[in-house]
PDB file of N, CA and C in Angstrom:
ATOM      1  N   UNK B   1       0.230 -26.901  -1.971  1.00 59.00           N
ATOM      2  CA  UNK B   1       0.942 -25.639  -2.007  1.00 59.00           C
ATOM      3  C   UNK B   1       2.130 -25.695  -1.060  1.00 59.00           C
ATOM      4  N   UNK B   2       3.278 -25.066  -1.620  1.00 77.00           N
ATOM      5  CA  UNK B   2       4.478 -25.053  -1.065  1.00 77.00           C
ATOM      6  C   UNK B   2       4.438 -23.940   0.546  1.00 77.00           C
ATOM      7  N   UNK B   3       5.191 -24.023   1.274  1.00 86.00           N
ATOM      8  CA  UNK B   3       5.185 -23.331   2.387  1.00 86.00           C
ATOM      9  C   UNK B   3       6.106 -22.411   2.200  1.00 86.00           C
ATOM     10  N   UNK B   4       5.802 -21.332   2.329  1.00 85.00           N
ATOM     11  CA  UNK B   4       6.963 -19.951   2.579  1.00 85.00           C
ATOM     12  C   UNK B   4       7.957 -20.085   3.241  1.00 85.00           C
ATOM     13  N   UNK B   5       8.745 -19.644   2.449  1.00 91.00           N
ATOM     14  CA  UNK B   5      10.639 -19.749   3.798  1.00 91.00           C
ATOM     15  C   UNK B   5      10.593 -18.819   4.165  1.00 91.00           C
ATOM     16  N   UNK B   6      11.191 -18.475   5.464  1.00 93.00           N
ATOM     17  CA  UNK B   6      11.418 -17.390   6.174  1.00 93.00           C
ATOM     18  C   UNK B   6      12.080 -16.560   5.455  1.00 93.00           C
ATOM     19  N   UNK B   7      12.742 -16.623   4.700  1.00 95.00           N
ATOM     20  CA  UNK B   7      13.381 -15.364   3.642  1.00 95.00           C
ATOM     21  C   UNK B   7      11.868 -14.807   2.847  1.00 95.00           C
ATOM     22  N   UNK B   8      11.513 -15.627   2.077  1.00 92.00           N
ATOM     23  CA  UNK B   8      10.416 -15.006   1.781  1.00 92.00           C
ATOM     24  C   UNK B   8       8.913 -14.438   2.607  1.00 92.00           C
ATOM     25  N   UNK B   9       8.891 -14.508   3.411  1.00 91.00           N
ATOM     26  CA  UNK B   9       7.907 -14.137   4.799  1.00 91.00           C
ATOM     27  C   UNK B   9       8.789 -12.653   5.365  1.00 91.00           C
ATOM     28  N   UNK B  10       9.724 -12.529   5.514  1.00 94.00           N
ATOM     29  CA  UNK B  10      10.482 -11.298   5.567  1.00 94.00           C
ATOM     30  C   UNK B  10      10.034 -10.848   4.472  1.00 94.00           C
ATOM     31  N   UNK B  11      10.169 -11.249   3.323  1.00 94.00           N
ATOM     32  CA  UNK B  11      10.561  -9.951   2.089  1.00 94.00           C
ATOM     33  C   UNK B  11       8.578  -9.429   1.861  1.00 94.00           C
ATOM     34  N   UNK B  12       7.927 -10.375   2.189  1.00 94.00           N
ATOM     35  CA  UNK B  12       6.295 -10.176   2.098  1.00 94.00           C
ATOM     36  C   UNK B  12       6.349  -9.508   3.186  1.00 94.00           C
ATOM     37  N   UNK B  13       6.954  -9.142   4.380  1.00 94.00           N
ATOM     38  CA  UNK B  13       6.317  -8.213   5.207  1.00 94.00           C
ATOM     39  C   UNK B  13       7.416  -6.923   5.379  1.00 94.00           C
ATOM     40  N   UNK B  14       8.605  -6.874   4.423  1.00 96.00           N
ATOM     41  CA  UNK B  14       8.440  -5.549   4.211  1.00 96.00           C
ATOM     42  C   UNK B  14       8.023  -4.881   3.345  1.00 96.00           C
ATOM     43  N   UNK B  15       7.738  -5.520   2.128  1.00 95.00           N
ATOM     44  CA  UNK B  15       6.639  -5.152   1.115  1.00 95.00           C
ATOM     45  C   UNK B  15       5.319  -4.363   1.746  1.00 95.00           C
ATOM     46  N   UNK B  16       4.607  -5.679   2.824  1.00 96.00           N
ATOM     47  CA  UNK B  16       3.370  -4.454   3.501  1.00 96.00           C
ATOM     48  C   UNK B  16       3.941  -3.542   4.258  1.00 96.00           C
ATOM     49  N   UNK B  17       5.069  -3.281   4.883  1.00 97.00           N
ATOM     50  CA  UNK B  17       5.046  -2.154   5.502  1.00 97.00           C
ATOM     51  C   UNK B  17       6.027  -1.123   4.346  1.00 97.00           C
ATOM     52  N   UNK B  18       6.113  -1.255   3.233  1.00 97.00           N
ATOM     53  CA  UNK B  18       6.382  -0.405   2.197  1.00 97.00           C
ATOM     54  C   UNK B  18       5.185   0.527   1.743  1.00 97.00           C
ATOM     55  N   UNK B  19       4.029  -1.000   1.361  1.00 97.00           N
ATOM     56  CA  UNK B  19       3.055  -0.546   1.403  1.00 97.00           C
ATOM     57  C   UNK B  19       2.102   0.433   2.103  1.00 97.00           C
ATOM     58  N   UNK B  20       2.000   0.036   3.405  1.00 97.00           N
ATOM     59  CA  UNK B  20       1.718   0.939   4.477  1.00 97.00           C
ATOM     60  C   UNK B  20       2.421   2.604   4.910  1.00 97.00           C
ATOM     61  N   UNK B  21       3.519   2.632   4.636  1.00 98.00           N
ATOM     62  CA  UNK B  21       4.021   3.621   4.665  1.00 98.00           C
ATOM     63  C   UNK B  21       4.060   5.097   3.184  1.00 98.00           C
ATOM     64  N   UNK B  22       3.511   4.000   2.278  1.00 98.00           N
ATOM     65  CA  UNK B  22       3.117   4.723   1.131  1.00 98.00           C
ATOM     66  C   UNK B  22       1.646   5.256   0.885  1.00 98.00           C
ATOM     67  N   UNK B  23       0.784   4.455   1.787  1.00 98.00           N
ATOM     68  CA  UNK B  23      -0.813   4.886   1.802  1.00 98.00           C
ATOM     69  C   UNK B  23      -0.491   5.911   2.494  1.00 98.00           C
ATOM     70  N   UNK B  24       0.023   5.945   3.930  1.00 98.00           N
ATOM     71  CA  UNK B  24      -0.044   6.802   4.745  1.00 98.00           C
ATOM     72  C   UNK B  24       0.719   8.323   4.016  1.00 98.00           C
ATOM     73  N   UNK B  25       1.570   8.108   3.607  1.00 98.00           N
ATOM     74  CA  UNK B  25       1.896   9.459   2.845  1.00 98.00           C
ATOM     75  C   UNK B  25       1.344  10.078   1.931  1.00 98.00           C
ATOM     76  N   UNK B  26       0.296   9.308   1.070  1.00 98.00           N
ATOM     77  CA  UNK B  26      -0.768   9.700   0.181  1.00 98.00           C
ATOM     78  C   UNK B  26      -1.734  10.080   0.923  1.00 98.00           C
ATOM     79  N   UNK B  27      -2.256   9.113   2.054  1.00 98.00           N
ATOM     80  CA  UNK B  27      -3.330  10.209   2.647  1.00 98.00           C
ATOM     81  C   UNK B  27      -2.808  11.736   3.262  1.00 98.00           C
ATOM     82  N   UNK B  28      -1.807  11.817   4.000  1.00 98.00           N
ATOM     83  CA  UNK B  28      -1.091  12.942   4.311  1.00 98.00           C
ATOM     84  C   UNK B  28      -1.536  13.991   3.193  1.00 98.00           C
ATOM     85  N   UNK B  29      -0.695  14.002   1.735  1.00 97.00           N
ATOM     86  CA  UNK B  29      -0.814  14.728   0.757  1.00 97.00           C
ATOM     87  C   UNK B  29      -1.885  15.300   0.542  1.00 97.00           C
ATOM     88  N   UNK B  30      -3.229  13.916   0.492  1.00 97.00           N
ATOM     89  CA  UNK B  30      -4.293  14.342   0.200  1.00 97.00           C
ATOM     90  C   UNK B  30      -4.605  15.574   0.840  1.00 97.00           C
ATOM     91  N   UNK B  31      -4.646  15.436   2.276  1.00 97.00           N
ATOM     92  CA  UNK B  31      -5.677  16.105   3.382  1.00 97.00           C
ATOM     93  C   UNK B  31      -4.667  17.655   3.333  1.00 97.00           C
ATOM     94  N   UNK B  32      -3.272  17.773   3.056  1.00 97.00           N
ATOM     95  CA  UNK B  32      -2.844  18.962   3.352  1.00 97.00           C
ATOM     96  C   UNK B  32      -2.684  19.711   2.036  1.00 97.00           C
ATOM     97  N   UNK B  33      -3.696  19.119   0.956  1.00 95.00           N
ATOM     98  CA  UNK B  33      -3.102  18.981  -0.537  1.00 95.00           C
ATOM     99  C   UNK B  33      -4.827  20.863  -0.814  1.00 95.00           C
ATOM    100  N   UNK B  34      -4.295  21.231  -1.879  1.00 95.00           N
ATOM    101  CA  UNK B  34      -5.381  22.500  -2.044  1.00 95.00           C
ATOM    102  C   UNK B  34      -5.664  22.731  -3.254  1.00 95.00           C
ATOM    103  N   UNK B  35      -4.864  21.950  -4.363  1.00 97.00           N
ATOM    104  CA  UNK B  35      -5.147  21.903  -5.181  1.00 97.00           C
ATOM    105  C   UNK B  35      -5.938  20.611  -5.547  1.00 97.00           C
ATOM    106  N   UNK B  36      -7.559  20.862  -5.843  1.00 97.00           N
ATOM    107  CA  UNK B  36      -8.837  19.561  -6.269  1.00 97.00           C
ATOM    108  C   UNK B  36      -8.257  18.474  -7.119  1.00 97.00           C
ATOM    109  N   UNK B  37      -7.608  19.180  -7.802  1.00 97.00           N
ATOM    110  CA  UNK B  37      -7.127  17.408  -8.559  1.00 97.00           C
ATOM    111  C   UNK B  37      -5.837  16.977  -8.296  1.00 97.00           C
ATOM    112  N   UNK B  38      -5.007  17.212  -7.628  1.00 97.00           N
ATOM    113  CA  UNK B  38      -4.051  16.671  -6.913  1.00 97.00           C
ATOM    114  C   UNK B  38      -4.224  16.348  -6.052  1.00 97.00           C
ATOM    115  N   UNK B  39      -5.434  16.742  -4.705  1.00 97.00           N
ATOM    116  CA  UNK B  39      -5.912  16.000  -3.858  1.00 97.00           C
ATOM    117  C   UNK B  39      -6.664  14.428  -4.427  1.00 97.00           C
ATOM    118  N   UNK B  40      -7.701  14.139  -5.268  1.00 98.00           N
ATOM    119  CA  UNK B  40      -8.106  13.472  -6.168  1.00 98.00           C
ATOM    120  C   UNK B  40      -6.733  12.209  -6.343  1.00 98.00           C
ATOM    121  N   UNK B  41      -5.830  12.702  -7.310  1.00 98.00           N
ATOM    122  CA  UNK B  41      -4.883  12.046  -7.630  1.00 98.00           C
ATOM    123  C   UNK B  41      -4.531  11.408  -6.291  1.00 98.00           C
ATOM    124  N   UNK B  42      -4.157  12.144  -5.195  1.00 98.00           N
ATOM    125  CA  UNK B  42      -3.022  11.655  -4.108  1.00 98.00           C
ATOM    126  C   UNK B  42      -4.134  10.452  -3.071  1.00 98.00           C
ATOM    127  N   UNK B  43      -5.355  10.462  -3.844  1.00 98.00           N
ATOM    128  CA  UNK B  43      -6.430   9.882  -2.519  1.00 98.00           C
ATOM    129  C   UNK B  43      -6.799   8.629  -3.275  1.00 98.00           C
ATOM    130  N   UNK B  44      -6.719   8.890  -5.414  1.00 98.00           N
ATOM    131  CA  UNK B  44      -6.874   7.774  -5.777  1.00 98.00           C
ATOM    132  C   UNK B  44      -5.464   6.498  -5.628  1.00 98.00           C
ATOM    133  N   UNK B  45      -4.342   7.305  -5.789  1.00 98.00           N
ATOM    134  CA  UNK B  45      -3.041   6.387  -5.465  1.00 98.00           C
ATOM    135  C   UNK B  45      -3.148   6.121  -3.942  1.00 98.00           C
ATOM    136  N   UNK B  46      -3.622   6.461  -2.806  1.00 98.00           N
ATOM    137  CA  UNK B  46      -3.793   5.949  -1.718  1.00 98.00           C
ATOM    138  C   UNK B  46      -4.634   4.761  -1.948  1.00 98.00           C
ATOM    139  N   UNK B  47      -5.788   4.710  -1.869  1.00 98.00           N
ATOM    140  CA  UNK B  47      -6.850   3.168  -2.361  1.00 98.00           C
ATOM    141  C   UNK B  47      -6.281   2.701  -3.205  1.00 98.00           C
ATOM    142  N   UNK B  48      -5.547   2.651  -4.351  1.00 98.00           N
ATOM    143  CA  UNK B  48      -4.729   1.879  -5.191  1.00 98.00           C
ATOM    144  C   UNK B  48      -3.502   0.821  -4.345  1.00 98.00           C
ATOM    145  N   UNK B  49      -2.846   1.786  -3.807  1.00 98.00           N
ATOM    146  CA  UNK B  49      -1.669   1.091  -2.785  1.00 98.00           C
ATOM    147  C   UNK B  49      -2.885   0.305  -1.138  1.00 98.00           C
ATOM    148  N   UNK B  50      -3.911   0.800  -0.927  1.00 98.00           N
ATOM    149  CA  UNK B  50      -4.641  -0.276  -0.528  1.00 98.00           C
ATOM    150  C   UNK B  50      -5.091  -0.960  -0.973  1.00 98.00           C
ATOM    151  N   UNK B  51      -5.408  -1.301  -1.948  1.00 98.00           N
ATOM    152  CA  UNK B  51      -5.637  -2.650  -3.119  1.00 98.00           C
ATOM    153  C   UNK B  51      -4.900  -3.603  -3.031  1.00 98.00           C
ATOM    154  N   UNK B  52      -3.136  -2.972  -3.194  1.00 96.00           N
ATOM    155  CA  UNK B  52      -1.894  -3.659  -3.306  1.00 96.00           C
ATOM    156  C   UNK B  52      -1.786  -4.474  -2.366  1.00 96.00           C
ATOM    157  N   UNK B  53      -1.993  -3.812  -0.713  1.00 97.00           N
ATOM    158  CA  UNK B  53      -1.827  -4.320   0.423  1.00 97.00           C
ATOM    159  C   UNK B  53      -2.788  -5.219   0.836  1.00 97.00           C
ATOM    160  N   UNK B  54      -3.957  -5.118   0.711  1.00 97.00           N
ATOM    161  CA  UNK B  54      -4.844  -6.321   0.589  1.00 97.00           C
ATOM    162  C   UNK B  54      -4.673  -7.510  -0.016  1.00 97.00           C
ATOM    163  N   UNK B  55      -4.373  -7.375  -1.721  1.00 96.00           N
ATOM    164  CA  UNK B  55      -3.933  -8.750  -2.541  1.00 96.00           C
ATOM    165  C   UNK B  55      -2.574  -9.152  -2.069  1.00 96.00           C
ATOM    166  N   UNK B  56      -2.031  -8.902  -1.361  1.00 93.00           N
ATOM    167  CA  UNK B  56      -0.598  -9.201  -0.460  1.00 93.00           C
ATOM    168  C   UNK B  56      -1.161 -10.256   0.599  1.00 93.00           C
ATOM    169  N   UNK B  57      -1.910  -9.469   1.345  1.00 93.00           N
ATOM    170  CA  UNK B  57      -2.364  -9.883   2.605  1.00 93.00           C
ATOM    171  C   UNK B  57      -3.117 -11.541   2.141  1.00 93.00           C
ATOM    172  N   UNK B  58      -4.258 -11.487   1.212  1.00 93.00           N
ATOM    173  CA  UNK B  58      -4.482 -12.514   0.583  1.00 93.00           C
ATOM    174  C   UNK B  58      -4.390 -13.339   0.154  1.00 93.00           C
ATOM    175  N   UNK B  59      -3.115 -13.219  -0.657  1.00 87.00           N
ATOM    176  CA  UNK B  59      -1.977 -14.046  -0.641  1.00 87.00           C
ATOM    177  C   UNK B  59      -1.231 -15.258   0.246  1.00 87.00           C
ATOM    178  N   UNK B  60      -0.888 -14.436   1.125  1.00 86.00           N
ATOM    179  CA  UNK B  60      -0.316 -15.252   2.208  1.00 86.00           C
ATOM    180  C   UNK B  60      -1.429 -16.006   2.964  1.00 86.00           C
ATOM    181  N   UNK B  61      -2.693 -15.913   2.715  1.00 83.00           N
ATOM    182  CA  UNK B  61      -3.419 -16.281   3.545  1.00 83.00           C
ATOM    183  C   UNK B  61      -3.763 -17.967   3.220  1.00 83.00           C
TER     184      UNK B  61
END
């Protein structure tokens, strides 16, 4: 397996902190959210975008 260039090691770690910054605003939604299935929605796209960030993380590993 080929080794990552530093261009690409940048672009994989602003991807996770894209990532990261998108869970965190879904959980936000969730918790200040009052309507049941838009909370639902905003908590299942949170664990979804942690999915993302995991098979990222995995990746590089």
């Amino acid at each position: 397996m080929e080794e990552i260039t530093a261009v690409e090691l940048a672009g994989f770690s602003e991807l996770l902190t894209h990532e990261e910054n998108i869970i965190k605003k879904y959980k936000c939604y969730a918790q200040t959210c009052e309507d049941p299935a838009l909370k639902e929605m905003c908590e299942d796209m949170a664990q979804r975008h942690t999915q993302h960030y995991d098979a990222i993380l995995n990746e590089l590993k």
